[in-house]
Amino acid sequence: MNENLENINPKLYKKLDDREITVEEQDEDVADEFDAREVFDIIRNINDPEHPLTLEELNVVEQDLIEVDDKKNRVDVKFTPTIPHCSMATLIGLSIRVQLLRALPARFKVSVEISPGTHVSEAAVNKQLADKERVAAALENAMLLGVINQCLAPKN
Amino acid sequence: MFIVAMGTLELKQSLTGHRGRVWSVGWHPKGTNLASCGEDKTIIIWGLEGAKWVTKMILTEGHSRTIRELAWSPCGSYIASASFDATTAVWDKKSGQFECNATLEGHENEVKSVSWSTSGELLATCSRDKSVWVWEVNNKLASDDEYECAAVINAHTQDVKKVRWHPREEILASASYDNTVKIFKEDAADSDWSCVASMSSHASTVWSLSWDKTGDRIATCSDDKTVKIWREYKPGNDMGVATPNNESVWKCVCTLSGYHTRTIYDIDWCKTTGLLVTACGDDIIRIFKEDSDCDPHQASFTMVCSVDSAHAQDVNCVQWNPTIPGQLASASDDSTVKIWFYNE
């Protein structure tokens, strides 16, 4: 590990067990709405940009901080940076956003925000993550997209 | 008691051809053609064949990244396009087909908006680099067109989202991520462009703005989910509004709140009917009409139309046809451009 890490010893959290697939979910005739647990499963294994750990293991994302309203096409995710000065907050938010954009149907309006009171630049980071024009421009930046794809790549 | 006469917005045609998000549409000044642009780095020019809108031309290879906005020159012979690749391209049809014969460079990063002055002699661009540029257009000669940078204005503190010229005079308005709208004018004495007014009231990014027919008022729309109407008070105005520095003061005379549920990405004030239309992140197109008997210093507008799911995703741009009252074009993240007609 390199010595430039901002948060050298992050606290680790226990992972959730795998979701049990119900009989109803396997029935193709039953409309299966998205819920917080499914959205959590989409983002829990995103890698932290500095640590060889997932966002779930660092408690950056939690199922309880996800709100889904399938009928209204809304997904609201709050994430908690590991430290209040985390300079990676925008990158982490962007990774969550990109993962959800790729995984969810286009009808969903996705909002990704910092959990209130957990980051010094909360308002500025939230504003940037909510600006779809700036997000689109960022994703056209090959270098940044490479970093994001690294966070999103599943580990073996 | 008010009785609100609701109008209807009728979908005339849905135009497909773009791949990915469509950011902007622009009517030819005669209202006969429409151009659109977006994420796929192309400009499509649409025209009528009989009663159907069809693709007339596809312009490619002018930009290496997203084309954020386009604008027809007032004469209709040029199209300027603003791109995330930090350049603005100017297309002309001197060869018979539209070709990119000039590329304006200078912005440090994404160009967000482009606008021609009414005379066609000035072009304005703005960028995420926080600056607004004014270009002088020299295309009177038969030789190659020239575009010379006349001013770089650094009045905003953040990403500038939109520039729009006054409908008659060489006065420029810009809207920004810094939540303000600013007005720029050239100082006759030293031919320096400077900020002569700043409008603060929106609580978040101002995405777009539109002048009314006379240029006395501006409508703005924002990430704060409101529309605001601003009115110019010139030095010596009858209302006794103080005008320090002997410059006009712009005051917010109306706020439309509670109508939009998400970010409002665009607004257009029809120069013929006076109707306001908005493009919203909740997929809805809404139309507002000014109340006939309202106090001009405390204006009031009524929503006369709201189309749910006008598009399947965010509506990014709306523009009234400049010659056919009631005709409207919209662009969306859902890859489509739509043509509508508003009936009172």
Short mmCIF file of C-alpha atoms in Angstrom, two decimals:
data_model
loop_
_atom_site.label_atom_id
_atom_site.label_comp_id
_atom_site.label_asym_id
_atom_site.label_seq_id
_atom_site.Cartn_x
_atom_site.Cartn_y
_atom_site.Cartn_z
CA MET A 1 0.00 0.00 0.00
CA ASN A 2 1.30 3.46 -0.65
CA GLU A 3 1.76 6.09 2.01
CA ASN A 4 -0.25 8.77 0.21
CA LEU A 5 -3.60 7.40 1.23
CA GLU A 6 -5.83 9.98 2.84
CA ASN A 7 -7.47 7.53 5.15
CA ILE A 8 -4.85 4.96 6.09
CA ASN A 9 -6.88 2.67 8.27
CA PRO A 10 -10.50 2.79 7.20
CA LYS A 11 -13.04 1.02 9.37
CA LEU A 12 -14.35 -2.15 7.80
CA TYR A 13 -17.94 -3.25 7.81
CA LYS A 14 -19.55 -6.63 7.45
CA LYS A 15 -20.98 -7.46 4.05
CA LEU A 16 -24.63 -8.33 3.58
CA ASP A 17 -25.47 -11.92 2.72
CA ASP A 18 -26.42 -12.63 -0.85
CA ARG A 19 -29.98 -11.85 -1.66
CA GLU A 20 -32.31 -14.83 -1.74
CA ILE A 21 -34.18 -15.13 -4.97
CA THR A 22 -37.84 -15.77 -4.33
CA VAL A 23 -40.12 -18.04 -6.31
CA GLU A 24 -42.10 -14.98 -7.35
CA GLU A 25 -39.01 -13.30 -8.80
CA GLN A 26 -38.36 -16.32 -10.97
CA ASP A 27 -41.91 -16.27 -12.27
CA GLU A 28 -41.74 -14.42 -15.60
CA ASP A 29 -45.44 -13.52 -15.39
CA VAL A 30 -45.10 -11.46 -12.22
CA ALA A 31 -44.04 -7.85 -12.73
CA ASP A 32 -40.84 -7.45 -10.74
CA GLU A 33 -40.30 -3.91 -9.53
CA PHE A 34 -36.90 -2.56 -8.63
CA ASP A 35 -36.36 -2.16 -4.90
CA ALA A 36 -33.60 -0.77 -2.68
CA ARG A 37 -31.98 -4.16 -2.27
CA GLU A 38 -31.65 -4.67 -6.02
CA VAL A 39 -30.15 -1.23 -6.48
CA PHE A 40 -27.81 -1.92 -3.58
CA ASP A 41 -26.67 -5.10 -5.31
CA ILE A 42 -25.84 -3.08 -8.41
CA ILE A 43 -23.50 -0.73 -6.53
CA ARG A 44 -22.23 -2.67 -3.49
CA ASN A 45 -19.26 -4.19 -5.29
CA ILE A 46 -17.93 -0.96 -6.78
CA ASN A 47 -14.25 -0.68 -5.79
CA ASP A 48 -12.98 2.18 -3.70
CA PRO A 49 -10.54 4.29 -5.77
CA GLU A 50 -7.73 3.96 -3.18
CA HIS A 51 -8.37 0.81 -1.14
CA PRO A 52 -8.69 -2.75 -2.40
CA LEU A 53 -12.13 -2.81 -0.81
CA THR A 54 -15.68 -2.40 -2.01
CA LEU A 55 -17.94 0.57 -1.22
CA GLU A 56 -20.03 -1.80 0.86
CA GLU A 57 -17.05 -2.92 2.97
CA LEU A 58 -16.22 0.73 3.67
CA ASN A 59 -19.87 1.51 4.44
CA VAL A 60 -19.82 4.18 1.72
CA VAL A 61 -23.05 2.70 0.40
CA GLU A 62 -25.76 1.12 2.50
CA GLN A 63 -29.09 -0.40 1.60
CA ASP A 64 -30.86 1.87 4.09
CA LEU A 65 -29.64 4.98 2.26
CA ILE A 66 -31.23 3.96 -1.03
CA GLU A 67 -34.75 4.97 -1.94
CA VAL A 68 -36.50 3.50 -4.95
CA ASP A 69 -39.89 4.40 -6.33
CA ASP A 70 -40.29 2.13 -9.36
CA LYS A 71 -43.64 3.60 -10.42
CA LYS A 72 -42.30 7.16 -10.37
CA ASN A 73 -39.01 6.07 -12.00
CA ARG A 74 -36.97 7.43 -9.10
CA VAL A 75 -33.77 6.10 -7.60
CA ASP A 76 -32.14 8.20 -4.88
CA VAL A 77 -28.80 7.05 -3.53
CA LYS A 78 -26.97 8.66 -0.64
CA PHE A 79 -23.35 7.74 -0.05
CA THR A 80 -21.04 8.43 2.88
CA PRO A 81 -17.39 9.35 2.21
CA THR A 82 -15.04 7.58 4.64
CA ILE A 83 -13.69 10.93 5.88
CA PRO A 84 -15.18 14.46 5.70
CA HIS A 85 -12.27 15.78 3.60
CA CYS A 86 -12.24 12.90 1.14
CA SER A 87 -10.97 14.28 -2.16
CA MET A 88 -12.34 11.20 -3.92
CA ALA A 89 -15.98 12.03 -3.08
CA THR A 90 -16.85 13.28 -6.57
CA LEU A 91 -15.14 10.32 -8.23
CA ILE A 92 -16.97 7.85 -5.98
CA GLY A 93 -20.30 9.57 -6.68
CA LEU A 94 -19.57 9.56 -10.38
CA SER A 95 -18.76 5.83 -10.29
CA ILE A 96 -22.07 5.11 -8.55
CA ARG A 97 -23.88 7.25 -11.10
CA VAL A 98 -22.26 5.58 -14.09
CA GLN A 99 -22.92 2.10 -12.73
CA LEU A 100 -26.61 2.93 -12.24
CA LEU A 101 -26.86 4.58 -15.68
CA ARG A 102 -25.51 1.41 -17.25
CA ALA A 103 -27.52 -1.06 -15.19
CA LEU A 104 -30.94 0.55 -14.80
CA PRO A 105 -33.50 1.10 -17.57
CA ALA A 106 -33.30 4.60 -19.11
CA ARG A 107 -36.68 5.57 -17.62
CA PHE A 108 -35.12 5.98 -14.16
CA LYS A 109 -34.15 9.42 -12.85
CA VAL A 110 -31.10 8.75 -10.73
CA SER A 111 -29.90 11.09 -8.02
CA VAL A 112 -26.62 10.47 -6.21
CA GLU A 113 -25.87 12.65 -3.20
CA ILE A 114 -23.60 12.70 -0.17
CA SER A 115 -25.30 11.70 3.10
CA PRO A 116 -26.15 15.01 4.78
CA GLY A 117 -23.44 16.26 7.11
CA THR A 118 -20.72 13.80 6.12
CA HIS A 119 -18.51 15.90 3.86
CA VAL A 120 -17.11 19.44 4.01
CA SER A 121 -17.93 20.20 0.36
CA GLU A 122 -21.23 18.37 0.34
CA ALA A 123 -23.22 21.04 -1.52
CA ALA A 124 -20.58 21.57 -4.21
CA VAL A 125 -20.12 17.84 -4.82
CA ASN A 126 -23.89 17.25 -4.95
CA LYS A 127 -24.36 20.08 -7.42
CA GLN A 128 -21.71 18.71 -9.71
CA LEU A 129 -23.07 15.15 -9.57
CA ALA A 130 -26.58 16.45 -10.36
CA ASP A 131 -25.42 18.43 -13.41
CA LYS A 132 -25.95 15.97 -16.23
CA GLU A 133 -24.13 18.17 -18.71
CA ARG A 134 -20.95 18.17 -16.65
CA VAL A 135 -21.33 14.44 -15.97
CA ALA A 136 -21.68 13.85 -19.73
CA ALA A 137 -18.59 15.93 -20.44
CA ALA A 138 -16.63 14.11 -17.71
CA LEU A 139 -17.53 10.74 -19.21
CA GLU A 140 -16.11 11.84 -22.57
CA ASN A 141 -12.74 12.29 -20.85
CA ALA A 142 -10.93 9.04 -21.65
CA MET A 143 -8.61 9.24 -18.67
CA LEU A 144 -11.40 9.82 -16.16
CA LEU A 145 -13.54 7.14 -17.77
CA GLY A 146 -10.61 4.72 -17.41
CA VAL A 147 -10.42 5.42 -13.68
CA ILE A 148 -14.18 4.99 -13.31
CA ASN A 149 -14.16 1.73 -15.25
CA GLN A 150 -11.45 0.49 -12.92
CA CYS A 151 -13.69 1.20 -9.93
CA LEU A 152 -16.55 -0.58 -11.65
CA ALA A 153 -14.59 -3.61 -12.85
CA PRO A 154 -15.52 -6.68 -10.79
CA LYS A 155 -12.66 -8.17 -8.82
CA ASN A 156 -11.78 -11.81 -9.03
CA MET B 1 -62.43 33.97 -9.92
CA PHE B 2 -60.15 33.06 -12.81
CA ILE B 3 -61.19 30.73 -15.55
CA VAL B 4 -58.08 29.33 -17.17
CA ALA B 5 -58.43 28.49 -20.82
CA MET B 6 -56.29 25.41 -21.28
CA GLY B 7 -54.71 24.84 -24.65
CA THR B 8 -53.57 21.60 -26.17
CA LEU B 9 -50.18 20.64 -27.50
CA GLU B 10 -50.59 18.27 -30.40
CA LEU B 11 -47.69 16.00 -31.43
CA LYS B 12 -47.20 16.37 -35.17
CA GLN B 13 -44.18 14.15 -35.65
CA SER B 14 -41.43 12.38 -33.80
CA LEU B 15 -38.10 12.60 -35.65
CA THR B 16 -35.61 9.80 -35.21
CA GLY B 17 -32.09 9.69 -36.58
CA HIS B 18 -29.79 10.74 -33.77
CA ARG B 19 -27.97 8.14 -31.72
CA GLY B 20 -28.01 9.04 -28.06
CA ARG B 21 -29.02 12.24 -26.33
CA VAL B 22 -30.22 15.18 -28.44
CA TRP B 23 -29.09 18.38 -26.78
CA SER B 24 -30.41 21.15 -28.99
CA VAL B 25 -32.74 22.13 -31.83
CA GLY B 26 -32.75 25.34 -33.84
CA TRP B 27 -35.20 26.69 -36.42
CA HIS B 28 -34.00 28.29 -39.62
CA PRO B 29 -34.94 32.03 -39.37
CA LYS B 30 -37.65 31.52 -42.00
CA GLY B 31 -39.04 28.55 -40.05
CA THR B 32 -38.70 26.25 -43.04
CA ASN B 33 -35.95 23.97 -41.72
CA LEU B 34 -34.92 22.63 -38.37
CA ALA B 35 -31.47 21.54 -37.24
CA SER B 36 -30.64 19.31 -34.28
CA CYS B 37 -27.45 18.11 -32.61
CA GLY B 38 -26.25 15.97 -29.75
CA GLU B 39 -24.09 13.29 -28.29
CA ASP B 40 -23.50 11.55 -31.64
CA LYS B 41 -21.40 14.56 -32.84
CA THR B 42 -23.66 15.17 -35.83
CA ILE B 43 -25.99 17.92 -36.94
CA ILE B 44 -29.14 16.79 -38.73
CA ILE B 45 -31.00 19.28 -40.91
CA TRP B 46 -34.68 18.44 -41.25
CA GLY B 47 -37.10 19.75 -43.87
CA LEU B 48 -40.65 19.20 -44.99
CA GLU B 49 -41.48 16.86 -47.81
CA GLY B 50 -45.21 17.20 -48.32
CA ALA B 51 -46.56 17.03 -44.78
CA LYS B 52 -43.66 14.97 -43.39
CA TRP B 53 -40.42 16.13 -41.83
CA VAL B 54 -37.48 14.23 -43.29
CA THR B 55 -33.68 14.29 -42.99
CA LYS B 56 -32.30 16.69 -45.58
CA MET B 57 -28.66 16.64 -44.59
CA ILE B 58 -26.38 15.17 -41.94
CA LEU B 59 -23.31 17.20 -41.04
CA THR B 60 -20.45 15.17 -39.62
CA GLU B 61 -16.75 15.51 -38.88
CA GLY B 62 -16.90 19.08 -37.64
CA HIS B 63 -16.45 18.06 -34.01
CA SER B 64 -14.66 15.32 -32.12
CA ARG B 65 -17.01 15.39 -29.11
CA THR B 66 -20.67 16.11 -28.20
CA ILE B 67 -22.28 19.04 -30.02
CA ARG B 68 -24.05 20.89 -27.24
CA GLU B 69 -25.86 23.62 -29.18
CA LEU B 70 -26.34 25.08 -32.64
CA ALA B 71 -27.59 28.40 -33.96
CA TRP B 72 -28.60 29.58 -37.44
CA SER B 73 -27.31 32.97 -38.49
CA PRO B 74 -30.09 35.56 -39.01
CA CYS B 75 -29.58 35.29 -42.80
CA GLY B 76 -29.98 31.51 -42.65
CA SER B 77 -26.78 30.84 -44.60
CA TYR B 78 -24.63 29.82 -41.65
CA ILE B 79 -24.92 27.41 -38.74
CA ALA B 80 -22.66 27.78 -35.72
CA SER B 81 -22.18 24.75 -33.47
CA ALA B 82 -20.75 24.66 -29.94
CA SER B 83 -19.00 21.50 -28.83
CA PHE B 84 -17.51 19.82 -25.79
CA ASP B 85 -14.34 19.60 -27.92
CA ALA B 86 -13.72 23.26 -26.89
CA THR B 87 -14.35 24.64 -30.38
CA THR B 88 -17.18 26.37 -32.20
CA ALA B 89 -17.63 25.41 -35.85
CA VAL B 90 -19.22 27.65 -38.45
CA TRP B 91 -20.87 25.86 -41.36
CA ASP B 92 -21.79 27.61 -44.61
CA LYS B 93 -23.31 26.48 -47.87
CA LYS B 94 -21.19 28.45 -50.28
CA SER B 95 -20.46 25.20 -52.11
CA GLY B 96 -24.18 24.36 -52.23
CA GLN B 97 -23.93 21.99 -49.26
CA PHE B 98 -23.29 22.94 -45.66
CA GLU B 99 -19.57 22.62 -44.96
CA CYS B 100 -17.47 23.49 -41.96
CA ASN B 101 -15.19 26.26 -43.18
CA ALA B 102 -14.23 27.91 -39.91
CA THR B 103 -13.39 26.59 -36.47
CA LEU B 104 -13.21 29.07 -33.62
CA GLU B 105 -10.71 28.07 -30.98
CA GLY B 106 -9.71 29.65 -27.72
CA HIS B 107 -11.92 28.28 -24.96
CA GLU B 108 -10.06 26.10 -22.49
CA ASN B 109 -12.74 23.44 -22.32
CA GLU B 110 -16.32 22.57 -23.31
CA VAL B 111 -18.20 25.24 -25.25
CA LYS B 112 -21.78 25.19 -23.95
CA SER B 113 -23.67 27.71 -26.04
CA VAL B 114 -23.46 29.90 -29.14
CA SER B 115 -25.60 32.82 -30.33
CA TRP B 116 -25.64 35.23 -33.31
CA SER B 117 -26.50 38.89 -32.82
CA THR B 118 -29.50 40.10 -34.83
CA SER B 119 -27.25 41.89 -37.31
CA GLY B 120 -25.30 38.68 -37.84
CA GLU B 121 -22.10 40.64 -37.27
CA LEU B 122 -21.33 39.26 -33.83
CA LEU B 123 -21.16 35.77 -32.45
CA ALA B 124 -21.02 34.91 -28.75
CA THR B 125 -19.82 31.69 -27.14
CA CYS B 126 -19.49 30.55 -23.53
CA SER B 127 -17.74 27.68 -21.83
CA ARG B 128 -17.11 25.66 -18.71
CA ASP B 129 -13.91 27.75 -18.50
CA LYS B 130 -16.22 30.47 -17.00
CA SER B 131 -15.67 32.91 -19.86
CA VAL B 132 -17.90 34.49 -22.48
CA TRP B 133 -16.29 35.35 -25.85
CA VAL B 134 -17.55 37.85 -28.40
CA TRP B 135 -16.42 37.26 -31.99
CA GLU B 136 -16.62 39.75 -34.85
CA VAL B 137 -17.85 38.19 -38.03
CA ASN B 138 -16.35 39.46 -41.24
CA ASN B 139 -18.10 37.76 -44.13
CA LYS B 140 -18.96 40.74 -46.29
CA LEU B 141 -16.18 39.96 -48.75
CA ALA B 142 -16.34 37.21 -51.31
CA SER B 143 -13.16 35.74 -49.87
CA ASP B 144 -12.92 33.48 -46.83
CA ASP B 145 -14.93 34.47 -43.77
CA GLU B 146 -13.02 35.78 -40.82
CA TYR B 147 -13.87 35.58 -37.16
CA GLU B 148 -11.93 37.77 -34.82
CA CYS B 149 -12.17 37.62 -31.05
CA ALA B 150 -13.36 41.04 -29.87
CA ALA B 151 -13.62 40.26 -26.18
CA VAL B 152 -13.03 37.63 -23.53
CA ILE B 153 -15.28 38.40 -20.58
CA ASN B 154 -14.53 36.79 -17.25
CA ALA B 155 -17.46 38.00 -15.16
CA HIS B 156 -18.88 34.64 -14.07
CA THR B 157 -17.29 32.59 -11.29
CA GLN B 158 -18.43 29.22 -12.69
CA ASP B 159 -19.33 27.26 -15.83
CA VAL B 160 -21.38 29.45 -18.23
CA LYS B 161 -24.37 27.56 -19.61
CA LYS B 162 -26.04 29.91 -22.08
CA VAL B 163 -25.51 33.07 -24.12
CA ARG B 164 -28.29 34.95 -25.92
CA TRP B 165 -28.23 38.26 -27.80
CA HIS B 166 -30.85 40.98 -27.34
CA PRO B 167 -33.44 40.82 -30.18
CA ARG B 168 -32.45 44.24 -31.55
CA GLU B 169 -29.34 45.65 -29.94
CA GLU B 170 -25.78 44.48 -29.39
CA ILE B 171 -26.43 43.51 -25.81
CA LEU B 172 -25.61 40.03 -24.57
CA ALA B 173 -27.06 37.99 -21.71
CA SER B 174 -25.48 34.90 -20.14
CA ALA B 175 -26.62 32.30 -17.61
CA SER B 176 -24.33 30.32 -15.34
CA TYR B 177 -23.72 27.51 -12.86
CA ASP B 178 -22.89 30.36 -10.46
CA ASN B 179 -26.69 30.95 -10.22
CA THR B 180 -26.57 34.39 -11.87
CA VAL B 181 -27.52 35.96 -15.16
CA LYS B 182 -25.33 38.78 -16.48
CA ILE B 183 -25.68 41.44 -19.16
CA PHE B 184 -22.73 42.59 -21.29
CA LYS B 185 -22.33 45.65 -23.47
CA GLU B 186 -19.55 47.31 -25.39
CA ASP B 187 -18.34 50.59 -23.93
CA ALA B 188 -18.45 53.07 -26.83
CA ALA B 189 -15.51 55.03 -25.43
CA ASP B 190 -12.86 52.28 -25.35
CA SER B 191 -14.69 49.49 -27.25
CA ASP B 192 -14.23 47.24 -24.23
CA TRP B 193 -16.93 44.69 -23.41
CA SER B 194 -17.97 44.60 -19.78
CA CYS B 195 -20.66 43.33 -17.44
CA VAL B 196 -23.29 46.05 -16.92
CA ALA B 197 -25.82 44.12 -14.85
CA SER B 198 -25.94 40.98 -12.73
CA MET B 199 -29.16 39.27 -11.71
CA SER B 200 -29.15 37.20 -8.55
CA SER B 201 -32.21 35.42 -7.26
CA HIS B 202 -32.06 31.84 -8.55
CA ALA B 203 -30.91 29.39 -5.88
CA SER B 204 -29.07 27.06 -8.26
CA THR B 205 -27.67 26.77 -11.82
CA VAL B 206 -29.40 28.97 -14.39
CA TRP B 207 -29.63 26.70 -17.43
CA SER B 208 -31.18 28.97 -20.00
CA LEU B 209 -32.69 32.33 -20.79
CA SER B 210 -34.87 33.94 -23.41
CA TRP B 211 -35.47 37.59 -24.25
CA ASP B 212 -39.00 38.75 -25.00
CA LYS B 213 -39.87 40.36 -28.35
CA THR B 214 -38.90 43.89 -27.30
CA GLY B 215 -35.81 43.03 -25.30
CA ASP B 216 -37.22 44.76 -22.21
CA ARG B 217 -37.62 41.49 -20.36
CA ILE B 218 -35.79 38.19 -19.92
CA ALA B 219 -37.17 34.84 -18.79
CA THR B 220 -34.74 32.47 -17.04
CA CYS B 221 -35.01 28.85 -15.91
CA SER B 222 -33.02 27.00 -13.31
CA ASP B 223 -32.04 23.85 -11.46
CA ASP B 224 -33.99 25.42 -8.55
CA LYS B 225 -37.17 24.38 -10.45
CA THR B 226 -38.37 27.95 -10.97
CA VAL B 227 -38.79 30.31 -13.89
CA LYS B 228 -38.13 34.00 -13.31
CA ILE B 229 -39.14 37.03 -15.34
CA TRP B 230 -36.77 39.99 -15.19
CA ARG B 231 -37.54 43.52 -16.29
CA GLU B 232 -35.15 46.27 -17.32
CA TYR B 233 -35.34 49.61 -15.52
CA LYS B 234 -33.42 52.24 -17.45
CA PRO B 235 -31.83 55.31 -15.86
CA GLY B 236 -34.57 57.86 -15.16
CA ASN B 237 -37.37 55.26 -15.11
CA ASP B 238 -40.84 56.34 -13.89
CA MET B 239 -40.91 53.70 -11.18
CA GLY B 240 -38.11 55.34 -9.23
CA VAL B 241 -35.89 52.26 -9.40
CA ALA B 242 -32.39 53.47 -8.56
CA THR B 243 -29.84 53.00 -11.34
CA PRO B 244 -26.34 53.41 -9.93
CA ASN B 245 -23.50 53.87 -12.46
CA ASN B 246 -26.11 55.22 -14.87
CA GLU B 247 -26.73 51.69 -16.14
CA SER B 248 -30.02 49.83 -16.39
CA VAL B 249 -31.03 47.69 -13.44
CA TRP B 250 -32.79 44.36 -13.96
CA LYS B 251 -35.36 43.31 -11.38
CA CYS B 252 -37.16 40.01 -10.94
CA VAL B 253 -40.85 40.87 -11.41
CA CYS B 254 -42.26 37.34 -11.33
CA THR B 255 -41.26 33.86 -10.10
CA LEU B 256 -43.09 30.79 -11.36
CA SER B 257 -42.61 28.16 -8.67
CA GLY B 258 -44.42 24.94 -7.87
CA TYR B 259 -44.98 23.93 -11.50
CA HIS B 260 -41.79 22.02 -12.30
CA THR B 261 -40.68 18.94 -10.35
CA ARG B 262 -37.10 18.75 -11.68
CA THR B 263 -34.38 20.87 -13.27
CA ILE B 264 -35.67 23.16 -16.03
CA TYR B 265 -33.17 22.84 -18.89
CA ASP B 266 -34.55 25.33 -21.37
CA ILE B 267 -37.05 28.12 -21.90
CA ASP B 268 -38.20 29.96 -25.01
CA TRP B 269 -40.27 33.12 -25.17
CA CYS B 270 -42.24 33.22 -28.46
CA LYS B 271 -41.64 36.51 -30.26
CA THR B 272 -45.03 36.33 -32.04
CA THR B 273 -47.46 34.93 -29.45
CA GLY B 274 -45.69 35.92 -26.21
CA LEU B 275 -46.09 32.35 -24.91
CA LEU B 276 -43.39 30.83 -22.72
CA VAL B 277 -42.44 27.17 -23.10
CA THR B 278 -40.20 25.17 -20.78
CA ALA B 279 -38.19 21.93 -21.13
CA CYS B 280 -37.93 19.98 -17.89
CA GLY B 281 -36.07 17.00 -16.44
CA ASP B 282 -39.46 15.50 -15.50
CA ASP B 283 -40.11 14.78 -19.22
CA ILE B 284 -42.88 17.42 -19.31
CA ILE B 285 -43.30 20.35 -21.71
CA ARG B 286 -45.23 23.22 -20.15
CA ILE B 287 -46.63 26.40 -21.69
CA PHE B 288 -47.31 29.63 -19.80
CA LYS B 289 -49.29 32.68 -20.86
CA GLU B 290 -49.06 36.13 -19.35
CA ASP B 291 -52.27 37.30 -17.70
CA SER B 292 -53.76 40.04 -19.86
CA ASP B 293 -54.53 42.50 -17.09
CA CYS B 294 -51.43 42.04 -14.93
CA ASP B 295 -49.27 44.83 -13.58
CA PRO B 296 -46.11 44.90 -15.76
CA HIS B 297 -44.01 45.61 -12.66
CA GLN B 298 -45.45 42.58 -10.88
CA ALA B 299 -46.23 40.26 -13.76
CA SER B 300 -48.29 37.09 -13.48
CA PHE B 301 -48.40 34.08 -15.76
CA THR B 302 -50.77 31.12 -15.93
CA MET B 303 -49.87 27.62 -17.04
CA VAL B 304 -52.08 26.94 -20.06
CA CYS B 305 -50.70 23.57 -21.06
CA SER B 306 -48.71 20.69 -19.57
CA VAL B 307 -47.91 17.51 -21.48
CA ASP B 308 -46.91 14.58 -19.29
CA SER B 309 -44.34 12.23 -20.86
CA ALA B 310 -43.87 14.61 -23.77
CA HIS B 311 -40.66 12.64 -24.15
CA ALA B 312 -39.60 9.33 -22.60
CA GLN B 313 -36.67 11.07 -20.86
CA ASP B 314 -35.49 14.59 -19.91
CA VAL B 315 -36.49 17.37 -22.31
CA ASN B 316 -33.32 19.36 -23.08
CA CYS B 317 -34.43 22.06 -25.48
CA VAL B 318 -37.61 23.72 -26.74
CA GLN B 319 -37.92 26.31 -29.45
CA TRP B 320 -40.89 28.10 -31.04
CA ASN B 321 -40.93 28.35 -34.82
CA PRO B 322 -40.02 31.99 -35.61
CA THR B 323 -42.62 32.33 -38.37
CA ILE B 324 -45.41 29.82 -37.68
CA PRO B 325 -47.17 30.77 -34.42
CA GLY B 326 -47.83 27.72 -32.26
CA GLN B 327 -45.30 25.41 -33.92
CA LEU B 328 -42.75 24.05 -31.49
CA ALA B 329 -39.72 21.75 -31.64
CA SER B 330 -38.25 19.85 -28.70
CA ALA B 331 -35.18 17.67 -28.12
CA SER B 332 -34.64 14.99 -25.52
CA ASP B 333 -32.30 12.47 -23.91
CA ASP B 334 -34.58 9.83 -25.49
CA SER B 335 -32.79 10.48 -28.86
CA THR B 336 -35.82 12.05 -30.50
CA VAL B 337 -36.76 15.48 -31.79
CA LYS B 338 -40.48 16.24 -31.75
CA ILE B 339 -42.59 18.72 -33.65
CA TRP B 340 -45.66 20.02 -31.85
CA PHE B 341 -48.49 22.44 -32.48
CA TYR B 342 -50.07 24.47 -29.72
CA ASN B 343 -53.80 25.20 -30.06
CA GLU B 344 -55.33 27.77 -27.73
#
